[in-house]
XYZ file of C-alpha atoms in Angstrom:
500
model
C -7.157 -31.651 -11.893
C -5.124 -32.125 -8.915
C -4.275 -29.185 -6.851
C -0.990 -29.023 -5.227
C -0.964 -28.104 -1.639
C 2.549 -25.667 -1.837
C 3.087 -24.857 -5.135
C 6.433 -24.342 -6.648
C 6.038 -24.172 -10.502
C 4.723 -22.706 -13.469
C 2.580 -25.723 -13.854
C 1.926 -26.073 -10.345
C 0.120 -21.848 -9.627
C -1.765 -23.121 -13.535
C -3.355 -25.979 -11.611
C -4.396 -24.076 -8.805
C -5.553 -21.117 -11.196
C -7.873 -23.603 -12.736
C -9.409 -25.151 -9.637
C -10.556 -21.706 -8.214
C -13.966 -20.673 -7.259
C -13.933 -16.872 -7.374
C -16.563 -14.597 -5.274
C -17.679 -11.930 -6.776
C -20.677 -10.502 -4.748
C -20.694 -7.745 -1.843
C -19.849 -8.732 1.193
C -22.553 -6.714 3.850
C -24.006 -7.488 7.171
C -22.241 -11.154 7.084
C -23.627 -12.071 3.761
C -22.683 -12.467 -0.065
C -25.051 -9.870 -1.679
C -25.359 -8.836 -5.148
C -25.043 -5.024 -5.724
C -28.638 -3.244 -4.750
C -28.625 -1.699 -8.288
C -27.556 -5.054 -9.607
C -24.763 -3.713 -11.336
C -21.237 -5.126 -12.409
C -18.195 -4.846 -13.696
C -15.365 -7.114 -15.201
C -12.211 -7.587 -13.081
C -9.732 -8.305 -15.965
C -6.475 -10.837 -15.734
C -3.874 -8.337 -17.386
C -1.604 -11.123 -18.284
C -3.928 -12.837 -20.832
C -6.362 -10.048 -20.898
C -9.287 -12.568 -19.832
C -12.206 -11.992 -17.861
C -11.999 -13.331 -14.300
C -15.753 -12.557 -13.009
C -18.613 -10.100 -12.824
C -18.189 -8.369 -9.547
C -20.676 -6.302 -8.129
C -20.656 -2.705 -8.559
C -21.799 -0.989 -4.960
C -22.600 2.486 -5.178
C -24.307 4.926 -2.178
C -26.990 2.625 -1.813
C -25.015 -0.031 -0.654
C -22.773 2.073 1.383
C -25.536 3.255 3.017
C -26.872 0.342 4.329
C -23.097 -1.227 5.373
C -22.814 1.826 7.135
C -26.147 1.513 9.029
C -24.910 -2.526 10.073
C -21.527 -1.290 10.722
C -23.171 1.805 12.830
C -25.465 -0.609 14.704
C -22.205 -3.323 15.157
C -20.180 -0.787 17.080
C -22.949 1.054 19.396
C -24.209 -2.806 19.825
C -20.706 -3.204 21.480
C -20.264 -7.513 21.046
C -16.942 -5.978 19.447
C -16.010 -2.643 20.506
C -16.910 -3.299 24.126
C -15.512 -6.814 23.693
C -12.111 -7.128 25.920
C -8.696 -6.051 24.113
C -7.854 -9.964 25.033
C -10.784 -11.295 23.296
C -10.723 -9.567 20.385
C -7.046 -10.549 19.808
C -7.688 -13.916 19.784
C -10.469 -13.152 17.063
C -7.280 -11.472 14.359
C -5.164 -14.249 15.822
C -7.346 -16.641 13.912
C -7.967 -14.374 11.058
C -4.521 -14.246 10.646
C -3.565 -18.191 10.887
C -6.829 -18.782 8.270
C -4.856 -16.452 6.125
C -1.944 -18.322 6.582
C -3.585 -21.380 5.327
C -4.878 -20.119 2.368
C -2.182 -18.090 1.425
C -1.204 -19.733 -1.752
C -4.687 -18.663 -2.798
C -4.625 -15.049 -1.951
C -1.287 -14.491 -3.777
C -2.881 -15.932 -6.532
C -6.429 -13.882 -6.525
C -3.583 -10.744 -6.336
C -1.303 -12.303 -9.011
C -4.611 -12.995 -11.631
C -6.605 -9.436 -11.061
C -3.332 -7.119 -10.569
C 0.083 -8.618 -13.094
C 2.206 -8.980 -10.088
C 3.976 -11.989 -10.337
C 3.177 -14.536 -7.806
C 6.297 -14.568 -5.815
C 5.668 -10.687 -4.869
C 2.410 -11.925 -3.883
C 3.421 -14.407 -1.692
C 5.888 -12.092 -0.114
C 2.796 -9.611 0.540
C 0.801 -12.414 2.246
C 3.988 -12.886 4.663
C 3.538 -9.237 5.115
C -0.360 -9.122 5.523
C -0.496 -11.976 8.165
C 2.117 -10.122 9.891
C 0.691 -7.514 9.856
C -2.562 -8.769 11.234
C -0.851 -10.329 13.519
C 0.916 -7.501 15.284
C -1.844 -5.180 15.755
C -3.669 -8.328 17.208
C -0.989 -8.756 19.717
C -0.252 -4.874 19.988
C -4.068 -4.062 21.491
C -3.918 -5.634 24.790
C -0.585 -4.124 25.604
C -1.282 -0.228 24.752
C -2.513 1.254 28.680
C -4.057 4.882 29.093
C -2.434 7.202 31.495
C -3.272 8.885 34.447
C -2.539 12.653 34.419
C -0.466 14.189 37.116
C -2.647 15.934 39.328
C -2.780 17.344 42.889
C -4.366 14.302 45.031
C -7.166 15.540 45.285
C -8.004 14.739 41.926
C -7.845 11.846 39.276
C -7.685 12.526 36.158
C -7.601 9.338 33.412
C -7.023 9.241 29.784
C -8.982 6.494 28.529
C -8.200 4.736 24.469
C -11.833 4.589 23.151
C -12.446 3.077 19.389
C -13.649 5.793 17.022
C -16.571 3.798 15.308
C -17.091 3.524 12.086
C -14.114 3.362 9.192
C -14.069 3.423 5.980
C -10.763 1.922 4.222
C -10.312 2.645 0.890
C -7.164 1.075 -0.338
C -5.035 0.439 -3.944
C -4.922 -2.329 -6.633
C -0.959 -2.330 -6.483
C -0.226 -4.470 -3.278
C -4.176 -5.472 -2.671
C -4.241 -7.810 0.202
C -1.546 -6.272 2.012
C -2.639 -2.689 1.942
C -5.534 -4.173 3.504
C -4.320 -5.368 5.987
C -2.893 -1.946 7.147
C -5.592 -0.323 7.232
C -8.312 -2.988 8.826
C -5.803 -4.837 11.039
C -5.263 -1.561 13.250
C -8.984 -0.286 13.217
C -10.135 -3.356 13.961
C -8.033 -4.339 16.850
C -8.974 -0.939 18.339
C -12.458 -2.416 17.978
C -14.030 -0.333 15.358
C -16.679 -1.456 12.882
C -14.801 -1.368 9.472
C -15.917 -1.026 6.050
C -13.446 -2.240 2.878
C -13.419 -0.740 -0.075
C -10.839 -2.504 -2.399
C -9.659 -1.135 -6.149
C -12.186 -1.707 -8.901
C -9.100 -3.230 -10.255
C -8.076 -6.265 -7.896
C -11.320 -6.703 -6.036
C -11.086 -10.761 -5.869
C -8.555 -10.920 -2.434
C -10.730 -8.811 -0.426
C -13.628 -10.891 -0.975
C -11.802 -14.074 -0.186
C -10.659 -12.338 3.150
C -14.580 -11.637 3.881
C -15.037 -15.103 3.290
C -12.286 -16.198 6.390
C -12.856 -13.455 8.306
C -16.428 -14.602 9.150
C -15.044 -17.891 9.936
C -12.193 -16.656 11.968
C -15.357 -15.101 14.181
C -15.596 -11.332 13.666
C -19.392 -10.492 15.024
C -21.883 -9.305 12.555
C -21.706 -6.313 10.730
C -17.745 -5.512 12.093
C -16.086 -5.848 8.794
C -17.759 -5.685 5.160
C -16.425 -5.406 1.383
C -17.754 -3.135 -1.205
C -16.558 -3.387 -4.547
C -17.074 -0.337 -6.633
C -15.555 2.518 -7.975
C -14.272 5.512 -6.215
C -16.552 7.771 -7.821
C -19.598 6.454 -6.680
C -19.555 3.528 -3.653
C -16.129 5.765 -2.596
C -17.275 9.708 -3.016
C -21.085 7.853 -0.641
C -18.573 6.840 2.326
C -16.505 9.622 2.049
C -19.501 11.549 2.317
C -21.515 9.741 4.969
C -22.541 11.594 7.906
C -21.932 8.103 9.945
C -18.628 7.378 8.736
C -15.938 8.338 11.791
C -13.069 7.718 9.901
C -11.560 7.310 6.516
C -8.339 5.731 5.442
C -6.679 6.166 2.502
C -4.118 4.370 0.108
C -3.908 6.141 -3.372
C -3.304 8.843 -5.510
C -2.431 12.792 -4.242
C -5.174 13.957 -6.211
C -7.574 11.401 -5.052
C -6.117 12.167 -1.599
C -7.356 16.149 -1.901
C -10.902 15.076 -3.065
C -11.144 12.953 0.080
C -9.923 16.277 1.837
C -12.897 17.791 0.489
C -15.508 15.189 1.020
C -14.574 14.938 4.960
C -14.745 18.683 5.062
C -18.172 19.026 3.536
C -19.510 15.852 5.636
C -19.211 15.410 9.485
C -15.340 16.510 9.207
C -14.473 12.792 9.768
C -10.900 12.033 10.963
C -8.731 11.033 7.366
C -6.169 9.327 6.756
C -4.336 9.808 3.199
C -0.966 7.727 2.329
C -0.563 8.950 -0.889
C 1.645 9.313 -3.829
C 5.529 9.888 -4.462
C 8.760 10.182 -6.603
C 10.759 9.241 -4.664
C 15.125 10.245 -4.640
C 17.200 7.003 -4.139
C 21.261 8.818 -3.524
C 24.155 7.087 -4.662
C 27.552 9.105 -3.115
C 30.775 7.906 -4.608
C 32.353 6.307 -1.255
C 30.200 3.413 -1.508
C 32.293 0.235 -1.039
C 30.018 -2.322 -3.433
C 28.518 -0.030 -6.458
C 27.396 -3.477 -7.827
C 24.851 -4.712 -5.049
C 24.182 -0.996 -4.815
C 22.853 -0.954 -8.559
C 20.961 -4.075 -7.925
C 19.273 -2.907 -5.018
C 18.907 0.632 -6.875
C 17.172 -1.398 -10.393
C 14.790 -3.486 -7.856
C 13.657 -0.212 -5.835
C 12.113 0.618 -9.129
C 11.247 -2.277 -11.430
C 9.778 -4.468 -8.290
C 6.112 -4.815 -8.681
C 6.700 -3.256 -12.703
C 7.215 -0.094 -10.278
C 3.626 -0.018 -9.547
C 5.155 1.165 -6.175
C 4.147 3.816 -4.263
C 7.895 3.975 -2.522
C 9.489 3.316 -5.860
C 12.939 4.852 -6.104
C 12.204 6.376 -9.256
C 14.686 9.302 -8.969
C 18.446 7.716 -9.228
C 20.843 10.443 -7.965
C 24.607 9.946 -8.858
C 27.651 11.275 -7.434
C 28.910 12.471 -11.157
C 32.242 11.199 -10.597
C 30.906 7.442 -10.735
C 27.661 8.166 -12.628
C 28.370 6.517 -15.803
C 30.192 3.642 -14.502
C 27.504 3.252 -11.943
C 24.332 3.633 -14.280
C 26.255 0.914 -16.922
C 25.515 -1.288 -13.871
C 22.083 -0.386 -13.227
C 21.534 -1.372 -17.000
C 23.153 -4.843 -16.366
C 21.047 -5.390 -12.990
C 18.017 -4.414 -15.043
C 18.276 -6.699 -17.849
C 18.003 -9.372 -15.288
C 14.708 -7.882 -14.270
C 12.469 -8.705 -17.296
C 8.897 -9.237 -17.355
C 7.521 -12.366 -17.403
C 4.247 -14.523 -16.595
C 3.131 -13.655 -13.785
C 2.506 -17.344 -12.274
C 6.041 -18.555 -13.171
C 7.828 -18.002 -9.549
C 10.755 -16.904 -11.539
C 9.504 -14.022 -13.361
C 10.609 -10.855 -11.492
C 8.377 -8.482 -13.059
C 5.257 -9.342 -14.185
C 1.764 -7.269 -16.401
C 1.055 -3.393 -15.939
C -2.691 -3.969 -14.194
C -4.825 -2.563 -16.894
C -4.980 -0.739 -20.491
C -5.312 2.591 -18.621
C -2.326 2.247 -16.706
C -0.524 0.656 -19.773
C -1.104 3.637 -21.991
C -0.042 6.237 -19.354
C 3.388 4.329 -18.702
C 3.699 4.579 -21.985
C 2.695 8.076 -22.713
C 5.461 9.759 -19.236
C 8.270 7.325 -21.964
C 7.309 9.078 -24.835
C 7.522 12.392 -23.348
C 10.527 11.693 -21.946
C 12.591 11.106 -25.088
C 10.592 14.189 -26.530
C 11.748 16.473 -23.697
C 15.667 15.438 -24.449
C 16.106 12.600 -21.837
C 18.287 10.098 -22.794
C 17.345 6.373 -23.144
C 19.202 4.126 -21.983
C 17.049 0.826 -22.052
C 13.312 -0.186 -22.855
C 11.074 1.859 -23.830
C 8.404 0.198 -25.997
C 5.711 -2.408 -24.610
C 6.098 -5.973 -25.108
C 4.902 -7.376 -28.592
C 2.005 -10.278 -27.728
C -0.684 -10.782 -25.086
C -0.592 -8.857 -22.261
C 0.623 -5.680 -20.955
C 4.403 -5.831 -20.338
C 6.383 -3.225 -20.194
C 10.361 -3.890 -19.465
C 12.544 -1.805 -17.129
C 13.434 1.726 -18.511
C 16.257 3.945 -17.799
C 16.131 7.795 -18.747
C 19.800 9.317 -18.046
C 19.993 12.991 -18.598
C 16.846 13.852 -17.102
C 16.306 17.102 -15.168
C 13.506 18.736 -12.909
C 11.854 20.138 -15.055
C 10.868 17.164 -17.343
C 7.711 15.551 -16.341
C 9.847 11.890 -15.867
C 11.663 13.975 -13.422
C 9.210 15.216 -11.228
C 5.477 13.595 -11.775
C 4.906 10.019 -10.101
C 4.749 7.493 -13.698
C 3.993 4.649 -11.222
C 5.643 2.078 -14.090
C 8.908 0.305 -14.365
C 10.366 3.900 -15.456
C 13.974 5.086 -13.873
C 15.193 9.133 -13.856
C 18.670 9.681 -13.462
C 19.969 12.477 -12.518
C 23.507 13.703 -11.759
C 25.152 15.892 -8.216
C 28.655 17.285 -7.555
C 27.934 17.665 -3.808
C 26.329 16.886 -0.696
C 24.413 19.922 -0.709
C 22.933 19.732 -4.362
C 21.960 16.066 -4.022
C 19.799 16.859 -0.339
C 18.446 20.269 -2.771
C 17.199 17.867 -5.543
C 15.955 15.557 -3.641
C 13.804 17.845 -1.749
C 12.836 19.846 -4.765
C 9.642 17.454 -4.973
C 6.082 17.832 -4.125
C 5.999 14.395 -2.608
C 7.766 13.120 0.564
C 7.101 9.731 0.961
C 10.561 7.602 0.927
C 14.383 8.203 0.315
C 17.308 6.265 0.018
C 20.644 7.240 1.013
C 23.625 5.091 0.159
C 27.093 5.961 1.928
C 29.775 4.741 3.783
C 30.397 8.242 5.671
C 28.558 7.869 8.810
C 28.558 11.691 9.458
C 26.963 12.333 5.923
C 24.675 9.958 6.835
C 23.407 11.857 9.625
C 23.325 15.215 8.668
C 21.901 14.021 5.338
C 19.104 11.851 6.767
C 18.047 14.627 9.108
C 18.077 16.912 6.014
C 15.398 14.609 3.768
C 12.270 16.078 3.632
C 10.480 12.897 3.642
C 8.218 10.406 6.096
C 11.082 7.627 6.221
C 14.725 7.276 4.480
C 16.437 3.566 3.905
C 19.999 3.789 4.627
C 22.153 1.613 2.900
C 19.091 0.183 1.864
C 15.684 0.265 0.236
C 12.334 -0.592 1.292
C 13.322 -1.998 4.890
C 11.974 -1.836 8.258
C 9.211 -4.266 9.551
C 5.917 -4.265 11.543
C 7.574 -2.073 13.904
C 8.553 0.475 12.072
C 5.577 3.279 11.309
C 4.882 3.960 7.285
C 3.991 7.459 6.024
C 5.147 10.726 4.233
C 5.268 14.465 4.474
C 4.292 17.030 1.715
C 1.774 15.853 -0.484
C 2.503 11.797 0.201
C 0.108 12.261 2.978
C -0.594 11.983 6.451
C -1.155 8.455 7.505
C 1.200 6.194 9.389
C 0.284 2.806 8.201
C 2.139 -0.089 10.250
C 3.620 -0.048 14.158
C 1.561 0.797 17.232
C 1.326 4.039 16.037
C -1.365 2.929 13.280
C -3.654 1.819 16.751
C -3.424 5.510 17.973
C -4.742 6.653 14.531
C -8.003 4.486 15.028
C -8.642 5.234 18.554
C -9.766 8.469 20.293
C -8.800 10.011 23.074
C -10.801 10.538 26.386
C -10.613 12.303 29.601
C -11.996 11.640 33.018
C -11.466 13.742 35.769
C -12.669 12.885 39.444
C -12.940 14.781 42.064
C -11.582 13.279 45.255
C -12.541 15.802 47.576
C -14.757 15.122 50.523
């Protein structure tokens, strides 16, 4: 069957899906190994519900022996003592291999996670990019020389930490990847990839061209596995000098835990949110408003950690406004997930399914009002449509626990000062939007936000430039921007004497 270079159809991403040869093994010390137990487990396609592969199953056996390559990598030095110049031109090629192949890696995401394969494709542009900028971001970062009487020097040196662990999420697979290994590698640490149990497949295809694109032995290796066995062993590991972490808050406080009761390894947590998306009534186009407000929470079946999944309304347009937001989202059905036209696309797995479904259910018990959705798809697969809730307050678990599913809260202010109130009145802090026309509201109101970045007339914007993170319990990483190489490099000083 013929394979089409750039695909642009339904029939086209089937073709390609058929003529795929899918690794499933570890990836450690610059081979394809099985698992040293021998264990697997089934990586699902939650479209169809068919298997994909067998993929090994690494637990602290095999993390101890990545660890021990990765360990004897960095102290070997051919990459962490290897010039900032040098190793650029290393992720330079990693990240044009990627390029290549990306119709491939959008698919590996699109078959093992739902998303449809447009999303993906707009991840790879964001992975490569990614790659890309901390490549050319590590030969421009100097140290600094301390101001001192001249009869000293004093020198503050950027010095790679060692060894990191990334542990990232199923949602956006290849891309959160790239986050966390693009800046930890460029700082020229020996890094060690744990993807989801869920969407394993892109990592291991990323293995594959990142020992072509040159990386030394024993620099970057994949362990498939779940988090409570090949995860908790790195976590633990007296030899692991870093962790960095994409995922849930309470997976975030075991990590916590872990690092404490280990070597108290630097960690990195981006983790969960419900986020507020306001809507005041002196906006000049409440219809591209709506649209943008339905795809800040039914992109990626909101399987989002940034997903605007609090709506709040100036009351005086509310209703008009939300009758919008049900029009936008209609246009927003799921679909199959290789048809480039589908806009949403399968929940990842049962589990995820069935806890979508459960937050909708106690929603409507709780006295929220439904506006659209609601039940799953009839048929193969796990589809879930978009779903409004009006009516919903605080204290209803829609209206203040993260669903992570194509599930909208609306909720209802009469003034500046309540909407800033609810929308702080969360335990997460990860994203807000703020939608205006009043340029002083919008600065005393973005000030006000108690969250790691707000989208202004807007919703998910910014680029590689732009640092990624939250406050409260979203975390403490800053994925993204120079400041991501800071995270992944420690600090030294040098002080000479210049005396005679």
């Amino acid at each position: 069957m013929s394979r089409p270079a750039s695909p642009k159809t339904l029939a086209d991403w089937e073709a390609l899906a058929a003529g795929l040869s899918l690794e499933s093994r570890a990836f450690i010390d610059d081979a394809f190994v099985e698992a040293a137990s021998g264990e697997t487990f089934d990586t699902l396609n939650p479209a169809t519900g068919e298997r994909l592969a067998r993929v090994a199953s690494c637990d602290a056996a095999d993390a101890e022996i990545a660890v021990g390559h990765a360990r004897a990598a960095f102290d070997g030095g051919a990459w962490s003592r290897l010039a900032p110049g040098r190793r650029k031109k290393v992720l330079l090629r990693l990240a044009d291999l990627m390029e290549a192949n990306k119709h491939e890696l959008a698919l590996l995401d699109t078959l093992d996670m739902g998303k449809p394969v447009g999303s993906s494709l707009g991840d790879m542009a964001g992975a490569i990019g990614c790659i890309r900028y901390q490549a050319e971001c590590i030969d421009k970062l100097y140290g600094e020389v301390a101001p001192t009487g001249e009869e000293t020097l004093a020198l503050v040196l950027r010095e790679p930490l060692g060894v990191v662990a990334s542990i990232v999420p199923w949602n956006f697979p290849l891309m959160m990847t790239a986050w966390k290994i693009a800046p930890a590698l460029a700082a020229g640490n020996s890094v060690i990839l744990k993807p989801s149990e869920k969407s394993p497949l892109s990592a291991l295809r990323l293995a594959q061209l990142a020992r072509e694109a040159g990386l030394p032995r024993g620099v970057f290796q994949v362990l498939p596995g779940f988090g409570h066995t090949v995860g908790k062993a790195l976590a633990l590991s007296m030899q692991v000098d870093c962790l960095a972490f994409t995922g849930s808050t309470g997976v975030g406080k075991q990590l916590m835990q872990y690092a404490g009761q280990s070597n108290l390894k630097r960690l990195y947590l981006e983790c969960g949110g419900k986020s507020p998306n306001l809507v005041f009534a002196d906006c000049k186009d409440l219809d591209r408003v709506a649209r943008h407000a339905a795809e800040a929470i039914f992109h990626n079946q909101g399987e989002v950690c940034i997903a605007g999944s609090r709506l709040l309304v100036e009351n005086t347009i509310r209703e008009a406004f939300v009758e919008k937001v049900l029009a936008a989202a209609e246009a927003m059905q799921p679909g199959d997930p290789l048809d480039p036209e589908s806009f949403m696309g399968a929940i990842v797995d049962e589990a995820q399914h069935q806890r979508i479904l459960d937050y909708i259910r106690r929603g409507v018990e709780e006295g929220a009002r439904l506006r659209c959705g609601g039940e799953a798809l009839e048929g193969q697969g796990l589809f879930i449509p978009p779903t409004v809730f009006d009516g919903v307050t605080p204290a209803m678990a829609i209206g203040r626990e993260e669903v992570f599913g194509p599930v909208l809260s609306v909720f209802g202010f009469d003034s500046e000062e309540e909407a800033v109130a609810m929308a702080n009145d969360s335990d997460f802090g990860l994203a807000a939007g703020l939608w205006s026309q009043d340029i002083d509201r919008i600065m005393r109101v973005t000030r006000r936000l108690a969250s790691g970045q707000v989208f202004v007339n807007n919703w998910a914007g910014g680029d590689q430039t732009m640092p990624f993170g939250g406050v409260k319990q979203s975390g403490n990483g800053r994925d993204k921007s120079h400041h991501s190489l800071e995270e992944y490099s420690d600090l030294k000083s040098v002080w000479m004497s210049l005396a005679t």
